[in-house]
Amino acid sequence: MITPGINQELQQLQGVYQLVTEFLVTYSFQLVGALLIFLLGLWVASKVSRLVAKQFKKHNVDITLSNFVSNLIRILIIVMVGIIALSKIGISVTPMVAAIGAISLGAGLALQGMLANYAAGVTIIVTRPFVVGNTIEIKGESGVVKRINLGMTILTNEEGEQINIPNKHIVGEILHNSFSNKLVETQFNLSYSTDPEHAISVLTELLSNNPYVYQETTPNIGINGFNAVGIEMSVRYWVPTQSYFQHKYKVNLALYNALKQAGIEIACPIKEVHIQHQ
């Protein structure tokens, strides 16, 4: 014997079954059509994205910009196809668009800092003040650009540290980009009895044959000024950024040894103390 409670539940299940059956019979072709449209859209989005990335690679466009544009195109195609698929089954997208706009406004007010980083990231990717592999210095932080994300730029330094800089702290700031090489500036004093032309000749020969010095840019060697200690010499040369300190130390040691072997004296401050006896 079926109790009234069970009979009521069976009637409810039967009503749900009829509703689902009627929906499938009425909208089956629309559902299949919408699904096919969406799957076709996914395939087209993937193909177009790969085609754009391939063309960018063919024309040697920066990989960061290539990934950003190809992913943006893929997302836009999927969104458009999704709207078409929803309209195929009779769902109005106008209220949905309005709801998305309201949600986006609220999220934008709550996530202003994050959105500022994303906007700055888009600016960096489009304008390309630097690319992956360049060496930059921003707000006292320096390193080789390892990756450029929408939210932050990731640097690495010679010690192997990873430095994450939010993109909003890069755009609008003074940025130093030394690309793949970095300038070394060294000053020292020679005694006034030294022939500066001889010293310049010795240092020029050393830097021109040193394997640690970047040879595409000619080193600069000259008299920077005069002081109470002696003739102030200045040496400027370039070394690979990723091994900046290692190469700088080795080259400076070679400079010192070359001057020493040539008999050129590096001046140092001397104080004379006179003692008067009364």
Tab-separated table of C-alpha atoms in Angstrom:
chain	number	residue	atom	x	y	z
A	1	MET	CA	0.000	0.000	0.000
A	2	ILE	CA	1.385	3.394	-1.052
A	3	THR	CA	1.164	6.038	1.623
A	4	PRO	CA	-0.043	9.580	0.760
A	5	GLY	CA	3.469	11.013	1.344
A	6	ILE	CA	5.123	8.599	-1.079
A	7	ASN	CA	2.332	9.144	-3.615
A	8	GLN	CA	2.920	12.914	-3.462
A	9	GLU	CA	6.670	12.472	-3.993
A	10	LEU	CA	5.999	10.206	-6.989
A	11	GLN	CA	3.705	12.835	-8.485
A	12	GLN	CA	6.389	15.487	-8.025
A	13	LEU	CA	9.007	13.284	-9.687
A	14	GLN	CA	6.585	12.582	-12.540
A	15	GLY	CA	5.998	16.302	-12.969
A	16	VAL	CA	9.744	16.970	-13.085
A	17	TYR	CA	10.190	14.152	-15.605
A	18	GLN	CA	7.467	15.567	-17.837
A	19	LEU	CA	8.955	19.040	-17.592
A	20	VAL	CA	12.428	17.790	-18.550
A	21	THR	CA	10.986	15.679	-21.373
A	22	GLU	CA	8.993	18.575	-22.794
A	23	PHE	CA	12.053	20.843	-22.555
A	24	LEU	CA	14.255	18.335	-24.391
A	25	VAL	CA	11.631	17.725	-27.066
A	26	THR	CA	11.028	21.427	-27.569
A	27	TYR	CA	14.641	22.659	-27.367
A	28	SER	CA	16.656	19.576	-28.333
A	29	PHE	CA	17.638	20.970	-31.740
A	30	GLN	CA	18.494	24.333	-30.209
A	31	LEU	CA	20.645	22.687	-27.513
A	32	VAL	CA	22.478	20.538	-30.037
A	33	GLY	CA	22.951	23.541	-32.311
A	34	ALA	CA	24.224	25.713	-29.457
A	35	LEU	CA	26.647	22.985	-28.326
A	36	LEU	CA	27.959	22.535	-31.866
A	37	ILE	CA	28.392	26.293	-32.258
A	38	PHE	CA	30.281	26.532	-28.971
A	39	LEU	CA	32.571	23.577	-29.775
A	40	LEU	CA	33.227	25.009	-33.224
A	41	GLY	CA	34.004	28.366	-31.615
A	42	LEU	CA	36.528	26.754	-29.240
A	43	TRP	CA	38.250	25.111	-32.209
A	44	VAL	CA	38.307	28.369	-34.206
A	45	ALA	CA	39.605	30.320	-31.193
A	46	SER	CA	42.444	27.832	-30.691
A	47	LYS	CA	43.375	27.835	-34.393
A	48	VAL	CA	43.312	31.637	-34.683
A	49	SER	CA	45.330	32.022	-31.478
A	50	ARG	CA	48.031	29.645	-32.719
A	51	LEU	CA	48.048	31.330	-36.144
A	52	VAL	CA	48.575	34.770	-34.584
A	53	ALA	CA	51.356	33.446	-32.332
A	54	LYS	CA	53.014	31.804	-35.337
A	55	GLN	CA	52.915	35.030	-37.351
A	56	PHE	CA	54.368	37.001	-34.455
A	57	LYS	CA	57.176	34.470	-34.096
A	58	LYS	CA	57.822	34.626	-37.842
A	59	HIS	CA	58.287	38.403	-37.647
A	60	ASN	CA	60.435	38.188	-34.455
A	61	VAL	CA	57.866	39.923	-32.250
A	62	ASP	CA	58.593	39.815	-28.511
A	63	ILE	CA	57.253	36.593	-26.918
A	64	THR	CA	55.467	38.502	-24.127
A	65	LEU	CA	53.503	40.649	-26.566
A	66	SER	CA	52.817	37.588	-28.737
A	67	ASN	CA	51.352	35.591	-25.833
A	68	PHE	CA	49.258	38.523	-24.636
A	69	VAL	CA	47.699	39.263	-28.039
A	70	SER	CA	47.075	35.604	-28.954
A	71	ASN	CA	45.416	34.874	-25.588
A	72	LEU	CA	43.322	38.054	-25.795
A	73	ILE	CA	42.070	37.101	-29.274
A	74	ARG	CA	41.213	33.576	-28.094
A	75	ILE	CA	39.208	34.907	-25.117
A	76	LEU	CA	37.316	37.420	-27.283
A	77	ILE	CA	36.341	34.726	-29.802
A	78	ILE	CA	35.138	32.389	-27.024
A	79	VAL	CA	33.046	35.178	-25.455
A	80	MET	CA	31.420	36.061	-28.789
A	81	VAL	CA	30.704	32.411	-29.577
A	82	GLY	CA	29.242	31.934	-26.099
A	83	ILE	CA	26.846	34.839	-26.671
A	84	ILE	CA	25.784	33.377	-30.021
A	85	ALA	CA	25.248	29.940	-28.429
A	86	LEU	CA	23.102	31.391	-25.652
A	87	SER	CA	20.961	33.315	-28.115
A	88	LYS	CA	20.525	30.085	-30.103
A	89	ILE	CA	18.610	28.485	-27.223
A	90	GLY	CA	16.551	31.609	-26.660
A	91	ILE	CA	18.386	33.050	-23.656
A	92	SER	CA	18.542	36.841	-23.724
A	93	VAL	CA	22.058	38.067	-23.051
A	94	THR	CA	21.062	41.687	-22.350
A	95	PRO	CA	20.316	41.185	-18.621
A	96	MET	CA	23.472	39.076	-18.343
A	97	VAL	CA	25.597	41.819	-19.860
A	98	ALA	CA	24.064	44.359	-17.476
A	99	ALA	CA	24.755	42.072	-14.495
A	100	ILE	CA	28.341	41.533	-15.616
A	101	GLY	CA	28.773	45.285	-15.920
A	102	ALA	CA	27.464	45.875	-12.390
A	103	ILE	CA	29.662	43.126	-10.971
A	104	SER	CA	32.678	44.484	-12.842
A	105	LEU	CA	32.085	47.955	-11.414
A	106	GLY	CA	31.919	46.630	-7.860
A	107	ALA	CA	34.972	44.457	-8.357
A	108	GLY	CA	36.845	47.374	-9.894
A	109	LEU	CA	36.238	49.546	-6.836
A	110	ALA	CA	37.344	46.740	-4.517
A	111	LEU	CA	40.417	45.766	-6.521
A	112	GLN	CA	41.760	49.125	-7.614
A	113	GLY	CA	45.375	48.216	-6.770
A	114	MET	CA	45.256	44.939	-8.661
A	115	LEU	CA	43.567	46.528	-11.682
A	116	ALA	CA	46.192	49.287	-11.663
A	117	ASN	CA	48.881	46.595	-11.877
A	118	TYR	CA	47.047	44.921	-14.766
A	119	ALA	CA	46.620	48.218	-16.627
A	120	ALA	CA	50.309	48.973	-16.125
A	121	GLY	CA	51.160	45.464	-17.333
A	122	VAL	CA	49.228	46.040	-20.565
A	123	THR	CA	51.087	49.347	-21.018
A	124	ILE	CA	54.458	47.606	-20.553
A	125	ILE	CA	53.559	44.832	-22.986
A	126	VAL	CA	52.309	47.244	-25.658
A	127	THR	CA	54.953	49.997	-25.366
A	128	ARG	CA	57.812	47.576	-24.526
A	129	PRO	CA	60.227	49.828	-22.592
A	130	PHE	CA	62.032	46.556	-21.872
A	131	VAL	CA	61.761	42.910	-22.875
A	132	VAL	CA	62.714	39.576	-21.340
A	133	GLY	CA	66.504	39.373	-21.023
A	134	ASN	CA	67.065	43.123	-20.550
A	135	THR	CA	68.617	44.444	-17.362
A	136	ILE	CA	66.606	47.212	-15.716
A	137	GLU	CA	66.897	49.316	-12.590
A	138	ILE	CA	63.737	50.734	-11.057
A	139	LYS	CA	63.334	52.408	-7.658
A	140	GLY	CA	66.669	51.045	-6.436
A	141	GLU	CA	66.015	47.452	-7.568
A	142	SER	CA	68.103	46.007	-10.391
A	143	GLY	CA	68.092	42.680	-12.212
A	144	VAL	CA	67.582	40.771	-15.432
A	145	VAL	CA	63.958	40.594	-16.632
A	146	LYS	CA	62.918	36.949	-16.318
A	147	ARG	CA	59.197	37.239	-17.010
A	148	ILE	CA	56.604	39.961	-17.637
A	149	ASN	CA	53.157	39.134	-16.263
A	150	LEU	CA	50.055	41.299	-16.356
A	151	GLY	CA	50.279	41.943	-12.617
A	152	MET	CA	54.013	42.040	-11.989
A	153	THR	CA	57.448	41.899	-13.572
A	154	ILE	CA	59.879	39.275	-12.275
A	155	LEU	CA	63.619	39.988	-12.128
A	156	THR	CA	66.610	37.860	-11.143
A	157	ASN	CA	69.967	39.157	-9.987
A	158	GLU	CA	73.489	37.770	-9.967
A	159	GLU	CA	72.932	36.156	-6.553
A	160	GLY	CA	70.010	34.139	-7.930
A	161	GLU	CA	67.389	36.104	-5.994
A	162	GLN	CA	63.942	36.603	-7.517
A	163	ILE	CA	62.569	40.141	-7.353
A	164	ASN	CA	58.831	40.674	-7.949
A	165	ILE	CA	57.922	44.259	-8.833
A	166	PRO	CA	54.217	45.227	-9.164
A	167	ASN	CA	53.774	46.814	-12.575
A	168	LYS	CA	52.155	49.973	-11.185
A	169	HIS	CA	55.538	50.793	-9.602
A	170	ILE	CA	57.242	50.618	-13.016
A	171	VAL	CA	54.998	52.673	-15.297
A	172	GLY	CA	55.543	56.386	-14.725
A	173	GLU	CA	58.831	55.913	-12.861
A	174	ILE	CA	62.389	56.643	-14.039
A	175	LEU	CA	63.589	53.387	-15.611
A	176	HIS	CA	67.190	52.461	-16.437
A	177	ASN	CA	67.545	49.793	-19.133
A	178	SER	CA	71.102	48.611	-19.802
A	179	PHE	CA	69.899	45.767	-22.050
A	180	SER	CA	72.378	42.832	-21.978
A	181	ASN	CA	75.466	44.770	-20.804
A	182	LYS	CA	76.140	47.168	-17.967
A	183	LEU	CA	78.570	50.039	-17.563
A	184	VAL	CA	81.431	49.860	-15.047
A	185	GLU	CA	82.938	53.162	-13.883
A	186	THR	CA	86.210	53.144	-11.961
A	187	GLN	CA	88.257	56.092	-10.637
A	188	PHE	CA	91.715	56.165	-9.096
A	189	ASN	CA	94.545	58.659	-8.620
A	190	LEU	CA	98.002	58.723	-10.179
A	191	SER	CA	100.882	60.730	-8.754
A	192	TYR	CA	101.691	63.975	-10.526
A	193	SER	CA	105.063	62.532	-11.516
A	194	THR	CA	103.335	59.890	-13.678
A	195	ASP	CA	102.945	60.283	-17.447
A	196	PRO	CA	99.128	60.030	-17.919
A	197	GLU	CA	99.467	59.204	-21.637
A	198	HIS	CA	101.551	56.145	-20.760
A	199	ALA	CA	98.959	55.045	-18.200
A	200	ILE	CA	96.135	55.485	-20.737
A	201	SER	CA	98.072	53.409	-23.296
A	202	VAL	CA	98.624	50.558	-20.799
A	203	LEU	CA	94.980	50.490	-19.721
A	204	THR	CA	93.680	50.713	-23.298
A	205	GLU	CA	95.760	47.724	-24.375
A	206	LEU	CA	94.561	45.680	-21.399
A	207	LEU	CA	90.855	46.443	-21.896
A	208	SER	CA	91.059	45.824	-25.644
A	209	ASN	CA	92.285	42.266	-25.072
A	210	ASN	CA	90.410	41.340	-21.922
A	211	PRO	CA	87.847	38.530	-22.512
A	212	TYR	CA	85.567	39.818	-19.734
A	213	VAL	CA	85.059	43.232	-21.395
A	214	TYR	CA	82.321	43.773	-23.980
A	215	GLN	CA	84.267	44.802	-27.077
A	216	GLU	CA	81.428	46.146	-29.250
A	217	THR	CA	81.517	49.372	-27.210
A	218	THR	CA	84.911	51.074	-26.986
A	219	PRO	CA	86.116	51.641	-23.389
A	220	ASN	CA	86.731	55.251	-22.312
A	221	ILE	CA	89.893	56.135	-20.408
A	222	GLY	CA	90.962	59.658	-19.519
A	223	ILE	CA	91.734	62.314	-16.928
A	224	ASN	CA	88.641	62.992	-14.868
A	225	GLY	CA	90.122	65.825	-12.830
A	226	PHE	CA	92.861	66.982	-10.489
A	227	ASN	CA	92.903	66.959	-6.707
A	228	ALA	CA	95.251	67.200	-3.751
A	229	VAL	CA	96.107	63.494	-4.031
A	230	GLY	CA	97.056	63.391	-7.704
A	231	ILE	CA	95.710	63.038	-11.238
A	232	GLU	CA	92.225	61.530	-11.053
A	233	MET	CA	91.825	58.931	-13.809
A	234	SER	CA	88.478	57.528	-14.947
A	235	VAL	CA	87.933	54.186	-16.698
A	236	ARG	CA	84.588	53.214	-18.247
A	237	TYR	CA	83.893	49.831	-19.836
A	238	TRP	CA	81.010	47.414	-20.325
A	239	VAL	CA	80.574	43.859	-19.038
A	240	PRO	CA	77.733	41.300	-19.394
A	241	THR	CA	74.999	42.170	-16.934
A	242	GLN	CA	74.316	38.644	-15.716
A	243	SER	CA	77.898	38.389	-14.395
A	244	TYR	CA	78.426	42.081	-13.659
A	245	PHE	CA	80.205	41.872	-10.321
A	246	GLN	CA	82.290	38.799	-11.178
A	247	HIS	CA	83.649	40.401	-14.347
A	248	LYS	CA	84.037	43.837	-12.772
A	249	TYR	CA	86.219	42.466	-9.973
A	250	LYS	CA	88.403	40.450	-12.368
A	251	VAL	CA	88.889	43.375	-14.760
A	252	ASN	CA	89.715	45.800	-11.951
A	253	LEU	CA	92.325	43.378	-10.629
A	254	ALA	CA	93.804	43.112	-14.121
A	255	LEU	CA	93.917	46.923	-14.341
A	256	TYR	CA	95.798	47.145	-11.047
A	257	ASN	CA	98.297	44.449	-12.049
A	258	ALA	CA	98.900	46.101	-15.445
A	259	LEU	CA	99.663	49.445	-13.812
A	260	LYS	CA	101.929	47.790	-11.256
A	261	GLN	CA	103.893	45.867	-13.928
A	262	ALA	CA	104.313	49.062	-15.945
A	263	GLY	CA	105.802	50.810	-12.918
A	264	ILE	CA	102.927	53.290	-12.688
A	265	GLU	CA	102.261	54.462	-9.140
A	266	ILE	CA	98.712	54.748	-7.814
A	267	ALA	CA	98.700	57.759	-5.506
A	268	CYS	CA	97.302	57.695	-2.003
A	269	PRO	CA	96.677	60.520	0.476
A	270	ILE	CA	99.724	61.506	2.516
A	271	LYS	CA	99.548	63.682	5.573
A	272	GLU	CA	102.586	65.507	6.881
A	273	VAL	CA	102.658	66.237	10.616
A	274	HIS	CA	105.056	68.943	11.851
A	275	ILE	CA	105.872	68.947	15.567
A	276	GLN	CA	107.223	72.139	16.985
A	277	HIS	CA	109.324	71.944	20.164
A	278	GLN	CA	109.041	74.823	22.511
